[in-house]
mmCIF file of N, CA and C in Angstrom:
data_model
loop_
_atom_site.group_PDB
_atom_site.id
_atom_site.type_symbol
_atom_site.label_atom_id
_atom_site.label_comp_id
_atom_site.label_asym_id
_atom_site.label_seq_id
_atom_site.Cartn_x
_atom_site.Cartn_y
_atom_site.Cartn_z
ATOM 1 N N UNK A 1 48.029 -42.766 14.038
ATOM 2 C CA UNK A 1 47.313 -43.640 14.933
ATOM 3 C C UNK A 1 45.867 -43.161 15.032
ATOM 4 N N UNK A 2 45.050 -43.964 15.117
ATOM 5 C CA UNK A 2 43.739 -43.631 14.963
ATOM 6 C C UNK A 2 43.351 -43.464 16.327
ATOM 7 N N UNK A 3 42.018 -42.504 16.415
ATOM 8 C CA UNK A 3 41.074 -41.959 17.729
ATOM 9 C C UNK A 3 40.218 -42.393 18.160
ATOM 10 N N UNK A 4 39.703 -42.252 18.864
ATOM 11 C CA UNK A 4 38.358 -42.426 19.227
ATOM 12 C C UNK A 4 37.260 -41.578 19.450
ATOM 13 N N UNK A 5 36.373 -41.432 18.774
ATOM 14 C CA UNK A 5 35.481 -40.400 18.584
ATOM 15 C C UNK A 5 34.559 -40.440 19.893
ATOM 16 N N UNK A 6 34.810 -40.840 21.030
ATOM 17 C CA UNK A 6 33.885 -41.179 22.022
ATOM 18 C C UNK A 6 34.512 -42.251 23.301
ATOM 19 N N UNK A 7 34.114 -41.801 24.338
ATOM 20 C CA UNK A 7 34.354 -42.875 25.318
ATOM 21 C C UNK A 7 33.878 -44.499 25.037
ATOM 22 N N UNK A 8 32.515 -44.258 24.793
ATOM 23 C CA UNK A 8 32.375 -45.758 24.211
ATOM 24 C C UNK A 8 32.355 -46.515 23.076
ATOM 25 N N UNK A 9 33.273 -45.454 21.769
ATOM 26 C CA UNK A 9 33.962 -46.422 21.127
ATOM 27 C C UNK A 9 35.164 -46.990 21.679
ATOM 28 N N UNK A 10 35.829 -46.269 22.575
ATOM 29 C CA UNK A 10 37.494 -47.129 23.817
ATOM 30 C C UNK A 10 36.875 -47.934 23.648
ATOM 31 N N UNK A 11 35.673 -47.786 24.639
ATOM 32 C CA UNK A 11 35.634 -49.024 25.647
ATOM 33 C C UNK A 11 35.156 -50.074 24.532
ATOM 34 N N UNK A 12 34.149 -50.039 23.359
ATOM 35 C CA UNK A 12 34.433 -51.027 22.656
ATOM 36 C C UNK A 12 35.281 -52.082 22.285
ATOM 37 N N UNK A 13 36.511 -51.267 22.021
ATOM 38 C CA UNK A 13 37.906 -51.656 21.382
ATOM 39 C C UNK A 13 38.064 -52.467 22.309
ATOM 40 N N UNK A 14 37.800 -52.064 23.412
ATOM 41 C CA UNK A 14 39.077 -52.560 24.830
ATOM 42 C C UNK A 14 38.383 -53.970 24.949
ATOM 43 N N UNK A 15 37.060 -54.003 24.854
ATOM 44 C CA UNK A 15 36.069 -55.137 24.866
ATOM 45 C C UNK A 15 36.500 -55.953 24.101
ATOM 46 N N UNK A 16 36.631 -55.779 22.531
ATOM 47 C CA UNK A 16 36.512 -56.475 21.608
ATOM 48 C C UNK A 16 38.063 -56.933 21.580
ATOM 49 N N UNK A 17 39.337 -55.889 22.052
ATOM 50 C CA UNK A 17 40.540 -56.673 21.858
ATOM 51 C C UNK A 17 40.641 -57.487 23.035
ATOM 52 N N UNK A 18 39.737 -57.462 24.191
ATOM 53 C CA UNK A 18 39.926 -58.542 24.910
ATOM 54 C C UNK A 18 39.401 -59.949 24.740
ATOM 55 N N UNK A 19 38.351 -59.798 23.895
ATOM 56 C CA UNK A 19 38.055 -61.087 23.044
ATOM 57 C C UNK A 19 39.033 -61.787 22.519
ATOM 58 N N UNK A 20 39.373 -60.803 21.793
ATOM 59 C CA UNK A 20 40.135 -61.467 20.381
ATOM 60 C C UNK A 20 41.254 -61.983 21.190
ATOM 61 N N UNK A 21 41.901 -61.588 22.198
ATOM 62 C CA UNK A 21 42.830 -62.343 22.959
ATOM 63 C C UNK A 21 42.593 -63.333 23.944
ATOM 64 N N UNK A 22 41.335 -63.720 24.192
ATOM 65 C CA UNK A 22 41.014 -64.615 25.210
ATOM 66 C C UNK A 22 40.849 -65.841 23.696
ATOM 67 N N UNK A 23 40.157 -65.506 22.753
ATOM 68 C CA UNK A 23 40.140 -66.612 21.833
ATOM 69 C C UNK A 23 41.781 -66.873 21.084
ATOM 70 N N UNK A 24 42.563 -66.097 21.340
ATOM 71 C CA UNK A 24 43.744 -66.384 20.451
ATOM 72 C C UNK A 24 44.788 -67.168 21.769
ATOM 73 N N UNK A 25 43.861 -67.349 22.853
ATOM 74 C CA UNK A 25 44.731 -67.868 23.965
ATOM 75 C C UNK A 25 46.089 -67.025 24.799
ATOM 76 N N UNK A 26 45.537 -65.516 24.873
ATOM 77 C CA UNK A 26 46.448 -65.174 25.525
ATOM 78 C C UNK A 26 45.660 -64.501 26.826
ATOM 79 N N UNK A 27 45.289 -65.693 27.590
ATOM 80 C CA UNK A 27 44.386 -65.446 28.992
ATOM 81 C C UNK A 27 44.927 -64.341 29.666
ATOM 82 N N UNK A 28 46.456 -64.933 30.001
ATOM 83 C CA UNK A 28 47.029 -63.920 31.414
ATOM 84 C C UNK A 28 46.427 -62.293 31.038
ATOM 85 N N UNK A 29 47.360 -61.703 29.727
ATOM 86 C CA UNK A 29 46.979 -60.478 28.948
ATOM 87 C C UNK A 29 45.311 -60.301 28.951
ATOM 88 N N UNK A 30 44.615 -60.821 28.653
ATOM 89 C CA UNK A 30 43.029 -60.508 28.556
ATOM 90 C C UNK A 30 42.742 -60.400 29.887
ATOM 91 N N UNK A 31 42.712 -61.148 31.015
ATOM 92 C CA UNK A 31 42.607 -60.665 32.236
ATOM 93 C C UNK A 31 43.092 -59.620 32.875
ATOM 94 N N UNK A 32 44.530 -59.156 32.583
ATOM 95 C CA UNK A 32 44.811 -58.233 32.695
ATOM 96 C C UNK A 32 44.499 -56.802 32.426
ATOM 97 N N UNK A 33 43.807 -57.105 31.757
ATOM 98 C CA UNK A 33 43.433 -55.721 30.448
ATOM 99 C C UNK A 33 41.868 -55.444 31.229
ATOM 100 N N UNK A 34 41.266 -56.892 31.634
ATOM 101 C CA UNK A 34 39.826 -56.855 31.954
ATOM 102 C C UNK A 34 40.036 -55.751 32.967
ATOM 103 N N UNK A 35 41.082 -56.483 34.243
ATOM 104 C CA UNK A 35 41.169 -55.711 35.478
ATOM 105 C C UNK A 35 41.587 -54.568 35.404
ATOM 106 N N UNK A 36 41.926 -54.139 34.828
ATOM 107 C CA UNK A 36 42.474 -52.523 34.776
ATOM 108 C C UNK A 36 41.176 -51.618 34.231
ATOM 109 N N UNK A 37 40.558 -52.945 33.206
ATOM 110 C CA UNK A 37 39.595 -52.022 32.801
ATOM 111 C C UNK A 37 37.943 -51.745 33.574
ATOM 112 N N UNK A 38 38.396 -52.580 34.663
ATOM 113 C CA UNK A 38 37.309 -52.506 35.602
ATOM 114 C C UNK A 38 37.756 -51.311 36.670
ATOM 115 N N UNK A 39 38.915 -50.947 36.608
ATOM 116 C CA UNK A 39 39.008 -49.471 37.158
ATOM 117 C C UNK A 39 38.942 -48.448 36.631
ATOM 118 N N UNK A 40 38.154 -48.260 35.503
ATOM 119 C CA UNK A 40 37.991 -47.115 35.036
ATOM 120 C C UNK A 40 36.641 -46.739 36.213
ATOM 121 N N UNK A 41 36.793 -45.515 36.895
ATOM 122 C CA UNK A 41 35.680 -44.584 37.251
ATOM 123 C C UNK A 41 35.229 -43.362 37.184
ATOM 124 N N UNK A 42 35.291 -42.954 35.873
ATOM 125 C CA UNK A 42 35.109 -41.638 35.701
ATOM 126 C C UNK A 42 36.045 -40.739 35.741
ATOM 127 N N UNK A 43 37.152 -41.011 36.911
ATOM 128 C CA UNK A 43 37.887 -40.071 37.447
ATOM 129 C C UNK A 43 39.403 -40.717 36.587
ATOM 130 N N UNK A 44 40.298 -39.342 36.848
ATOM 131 C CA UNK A 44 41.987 -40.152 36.083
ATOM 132 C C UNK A 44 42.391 -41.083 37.189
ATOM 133 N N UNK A 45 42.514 -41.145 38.501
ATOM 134 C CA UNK A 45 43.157 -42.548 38.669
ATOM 135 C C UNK A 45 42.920 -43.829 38.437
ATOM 136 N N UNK A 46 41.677 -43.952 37.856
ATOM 137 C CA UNK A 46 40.645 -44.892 37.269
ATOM 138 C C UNK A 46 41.462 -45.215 35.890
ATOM 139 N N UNK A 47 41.728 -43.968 35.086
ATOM 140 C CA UNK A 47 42.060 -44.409 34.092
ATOM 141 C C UNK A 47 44.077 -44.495 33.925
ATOM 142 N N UNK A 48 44.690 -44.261 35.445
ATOM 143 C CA UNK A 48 45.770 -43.924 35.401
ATOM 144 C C UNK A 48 45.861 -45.821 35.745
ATOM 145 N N UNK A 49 44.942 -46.665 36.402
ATOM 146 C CA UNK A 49 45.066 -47.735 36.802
ATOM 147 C C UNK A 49 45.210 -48.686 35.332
ATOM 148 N N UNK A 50 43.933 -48.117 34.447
ATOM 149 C CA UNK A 50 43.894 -49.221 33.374
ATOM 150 C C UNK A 50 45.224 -48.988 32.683
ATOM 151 N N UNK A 51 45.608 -47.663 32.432
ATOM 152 C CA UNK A 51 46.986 -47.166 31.800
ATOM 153 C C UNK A 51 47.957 -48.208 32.319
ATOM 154 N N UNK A 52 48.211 -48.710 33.750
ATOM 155 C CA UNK A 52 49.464 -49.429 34.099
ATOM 156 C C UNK A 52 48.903 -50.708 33.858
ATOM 157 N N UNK A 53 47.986 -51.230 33.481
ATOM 158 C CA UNK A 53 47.398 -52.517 33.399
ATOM 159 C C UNK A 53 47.658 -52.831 31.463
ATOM 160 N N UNK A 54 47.660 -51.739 30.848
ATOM 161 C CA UNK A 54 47.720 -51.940 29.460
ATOM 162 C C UNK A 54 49.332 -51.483 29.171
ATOM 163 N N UNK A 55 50.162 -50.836 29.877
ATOM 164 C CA UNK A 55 51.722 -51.083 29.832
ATOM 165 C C UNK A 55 52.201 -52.627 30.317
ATOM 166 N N UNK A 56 51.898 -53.200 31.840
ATOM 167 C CA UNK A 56 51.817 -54.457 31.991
ATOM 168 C C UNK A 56 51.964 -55.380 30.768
ATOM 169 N N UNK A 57 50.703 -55.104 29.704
ATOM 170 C CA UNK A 57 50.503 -56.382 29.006
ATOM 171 C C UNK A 57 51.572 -55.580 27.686
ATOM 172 N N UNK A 58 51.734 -54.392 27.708
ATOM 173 C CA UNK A 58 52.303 -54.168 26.255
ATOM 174 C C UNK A 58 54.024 -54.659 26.522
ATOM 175 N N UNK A 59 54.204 -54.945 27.875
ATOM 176 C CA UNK A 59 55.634 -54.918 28.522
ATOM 177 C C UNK A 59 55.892 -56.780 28.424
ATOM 178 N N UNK A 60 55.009 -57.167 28.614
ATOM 179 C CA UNK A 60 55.368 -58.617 28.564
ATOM 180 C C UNK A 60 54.683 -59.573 27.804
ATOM 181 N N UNK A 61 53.586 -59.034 26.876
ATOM 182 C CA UNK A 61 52.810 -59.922 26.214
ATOM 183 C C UNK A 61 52.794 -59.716 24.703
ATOM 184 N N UNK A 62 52.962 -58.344 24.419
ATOM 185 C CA UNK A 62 52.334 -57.575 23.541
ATOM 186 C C UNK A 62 53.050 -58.230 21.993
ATOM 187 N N UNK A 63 54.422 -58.565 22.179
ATOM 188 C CA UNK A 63 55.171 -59.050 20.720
ATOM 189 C C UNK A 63 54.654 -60.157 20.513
ATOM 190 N N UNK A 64 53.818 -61.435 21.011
ATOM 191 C CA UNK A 64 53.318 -62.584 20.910
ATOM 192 C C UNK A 64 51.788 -62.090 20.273
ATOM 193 N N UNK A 65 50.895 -61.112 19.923
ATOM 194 C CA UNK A 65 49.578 -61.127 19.426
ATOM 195 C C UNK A 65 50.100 -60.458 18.085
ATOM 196 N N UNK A 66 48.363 -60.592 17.576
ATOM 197 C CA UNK A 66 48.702 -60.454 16.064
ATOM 198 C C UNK A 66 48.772 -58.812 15.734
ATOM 199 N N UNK A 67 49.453 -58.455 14.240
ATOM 200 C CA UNK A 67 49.624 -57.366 14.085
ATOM 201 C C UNK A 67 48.384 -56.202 14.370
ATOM 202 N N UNK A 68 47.360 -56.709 14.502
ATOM 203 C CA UNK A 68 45.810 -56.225 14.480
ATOM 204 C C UNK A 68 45.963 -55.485 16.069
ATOM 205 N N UNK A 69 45.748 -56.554 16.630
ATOM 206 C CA UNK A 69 45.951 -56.456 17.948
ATOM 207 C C UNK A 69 46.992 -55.926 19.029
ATOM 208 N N UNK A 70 48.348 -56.126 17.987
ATOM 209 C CA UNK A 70 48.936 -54.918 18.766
ATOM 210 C C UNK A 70 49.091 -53.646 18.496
ATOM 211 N N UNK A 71 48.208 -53.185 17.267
ATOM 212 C CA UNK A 71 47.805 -51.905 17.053
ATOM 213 C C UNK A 71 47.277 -51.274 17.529
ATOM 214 N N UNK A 72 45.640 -52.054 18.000
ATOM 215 C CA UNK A 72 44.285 -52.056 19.112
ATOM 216 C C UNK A 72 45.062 -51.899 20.365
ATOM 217 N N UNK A 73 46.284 -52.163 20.985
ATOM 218 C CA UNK A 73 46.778 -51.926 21.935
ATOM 219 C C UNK A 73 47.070 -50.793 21.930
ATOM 220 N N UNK A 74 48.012 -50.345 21.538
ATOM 221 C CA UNK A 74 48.460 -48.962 21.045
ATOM 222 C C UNK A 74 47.516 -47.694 20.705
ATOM 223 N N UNK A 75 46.499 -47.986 20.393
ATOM 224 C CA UNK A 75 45.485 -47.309 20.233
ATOM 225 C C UNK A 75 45.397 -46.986 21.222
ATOM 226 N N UNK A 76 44.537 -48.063 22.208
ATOM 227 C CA UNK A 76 43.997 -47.959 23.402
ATOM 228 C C UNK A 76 45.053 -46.789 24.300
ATOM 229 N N UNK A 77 46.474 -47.528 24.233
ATOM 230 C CA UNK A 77 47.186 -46.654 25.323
ATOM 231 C C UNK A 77 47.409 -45.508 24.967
ATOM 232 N N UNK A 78 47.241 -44.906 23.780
ATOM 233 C CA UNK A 78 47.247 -43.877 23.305
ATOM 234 C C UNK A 78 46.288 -42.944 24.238
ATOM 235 N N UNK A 79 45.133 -43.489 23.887
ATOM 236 C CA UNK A 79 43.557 -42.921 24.995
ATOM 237 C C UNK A 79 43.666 -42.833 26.026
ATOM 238 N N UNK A 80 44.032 -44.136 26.253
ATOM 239 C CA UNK A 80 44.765 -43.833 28.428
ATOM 240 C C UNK A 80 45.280 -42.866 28.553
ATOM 241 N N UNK A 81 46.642 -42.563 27.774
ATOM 242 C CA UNK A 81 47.311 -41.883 28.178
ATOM 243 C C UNK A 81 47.155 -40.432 27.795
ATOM 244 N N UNK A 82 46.187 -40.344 26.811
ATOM 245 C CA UNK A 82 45.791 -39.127 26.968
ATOM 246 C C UNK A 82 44.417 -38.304 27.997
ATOM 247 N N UNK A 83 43.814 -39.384 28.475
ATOM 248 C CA UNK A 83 42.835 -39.251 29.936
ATOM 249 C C UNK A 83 43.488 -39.158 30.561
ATOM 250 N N UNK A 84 44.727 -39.255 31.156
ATOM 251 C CA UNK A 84 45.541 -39.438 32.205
ATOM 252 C C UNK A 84 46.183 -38.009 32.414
ATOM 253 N N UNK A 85 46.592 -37.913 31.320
ATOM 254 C CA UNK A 85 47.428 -36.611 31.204
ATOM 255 C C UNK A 85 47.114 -35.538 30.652
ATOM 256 N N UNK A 86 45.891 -35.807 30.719
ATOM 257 C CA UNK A 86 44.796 -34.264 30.151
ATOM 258 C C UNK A 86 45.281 -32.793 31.067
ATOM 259 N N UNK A 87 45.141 -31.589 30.672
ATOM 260 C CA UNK A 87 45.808 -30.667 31.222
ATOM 261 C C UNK A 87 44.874 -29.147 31.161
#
């Protein structure tokens, strides 16, 4: 699974797979993803919030997008979950 060399290549991704899902018509999921990702603040519950916001969509949306995109998911939660659970 691939990394991210930087905080704002995430947040790229997170940007750009929320595109690609607002144009492929999967609103609920792209909003979802937005709002979680508007709690990122620096701090881990910030990123412990977007973490349950990107399980949310991987829990009920995620088998309906394209193979691309549910990779870019996986990615992403990969990152969450390693901000989250940094030690």
């Amino acid at each position: 699974m691939a990394s991210f060399r930087s905080n704002e290549e995430c947040f790229q991704a997170v940007r750009d797979l929320v595109t690609r899902l607002e144009q492929g018509g999967h609103h609920q999921a792209a909003a979802e993803l937005r709002e979680g990702f508007g709690c990122l603040n620096g701090l881990t519950d910030g990123w412990a919030l977007f973490l349950q916001s990107i399980e949310r969509v991987r829990a009920t949306a995620s088998t309906s997008f394209a193979p691309d995109d549910r990779r870019a998911l996986e990615t992403i939660r990969a990152a969450a979950r390693a901000a989250v659970h940094r030690r």
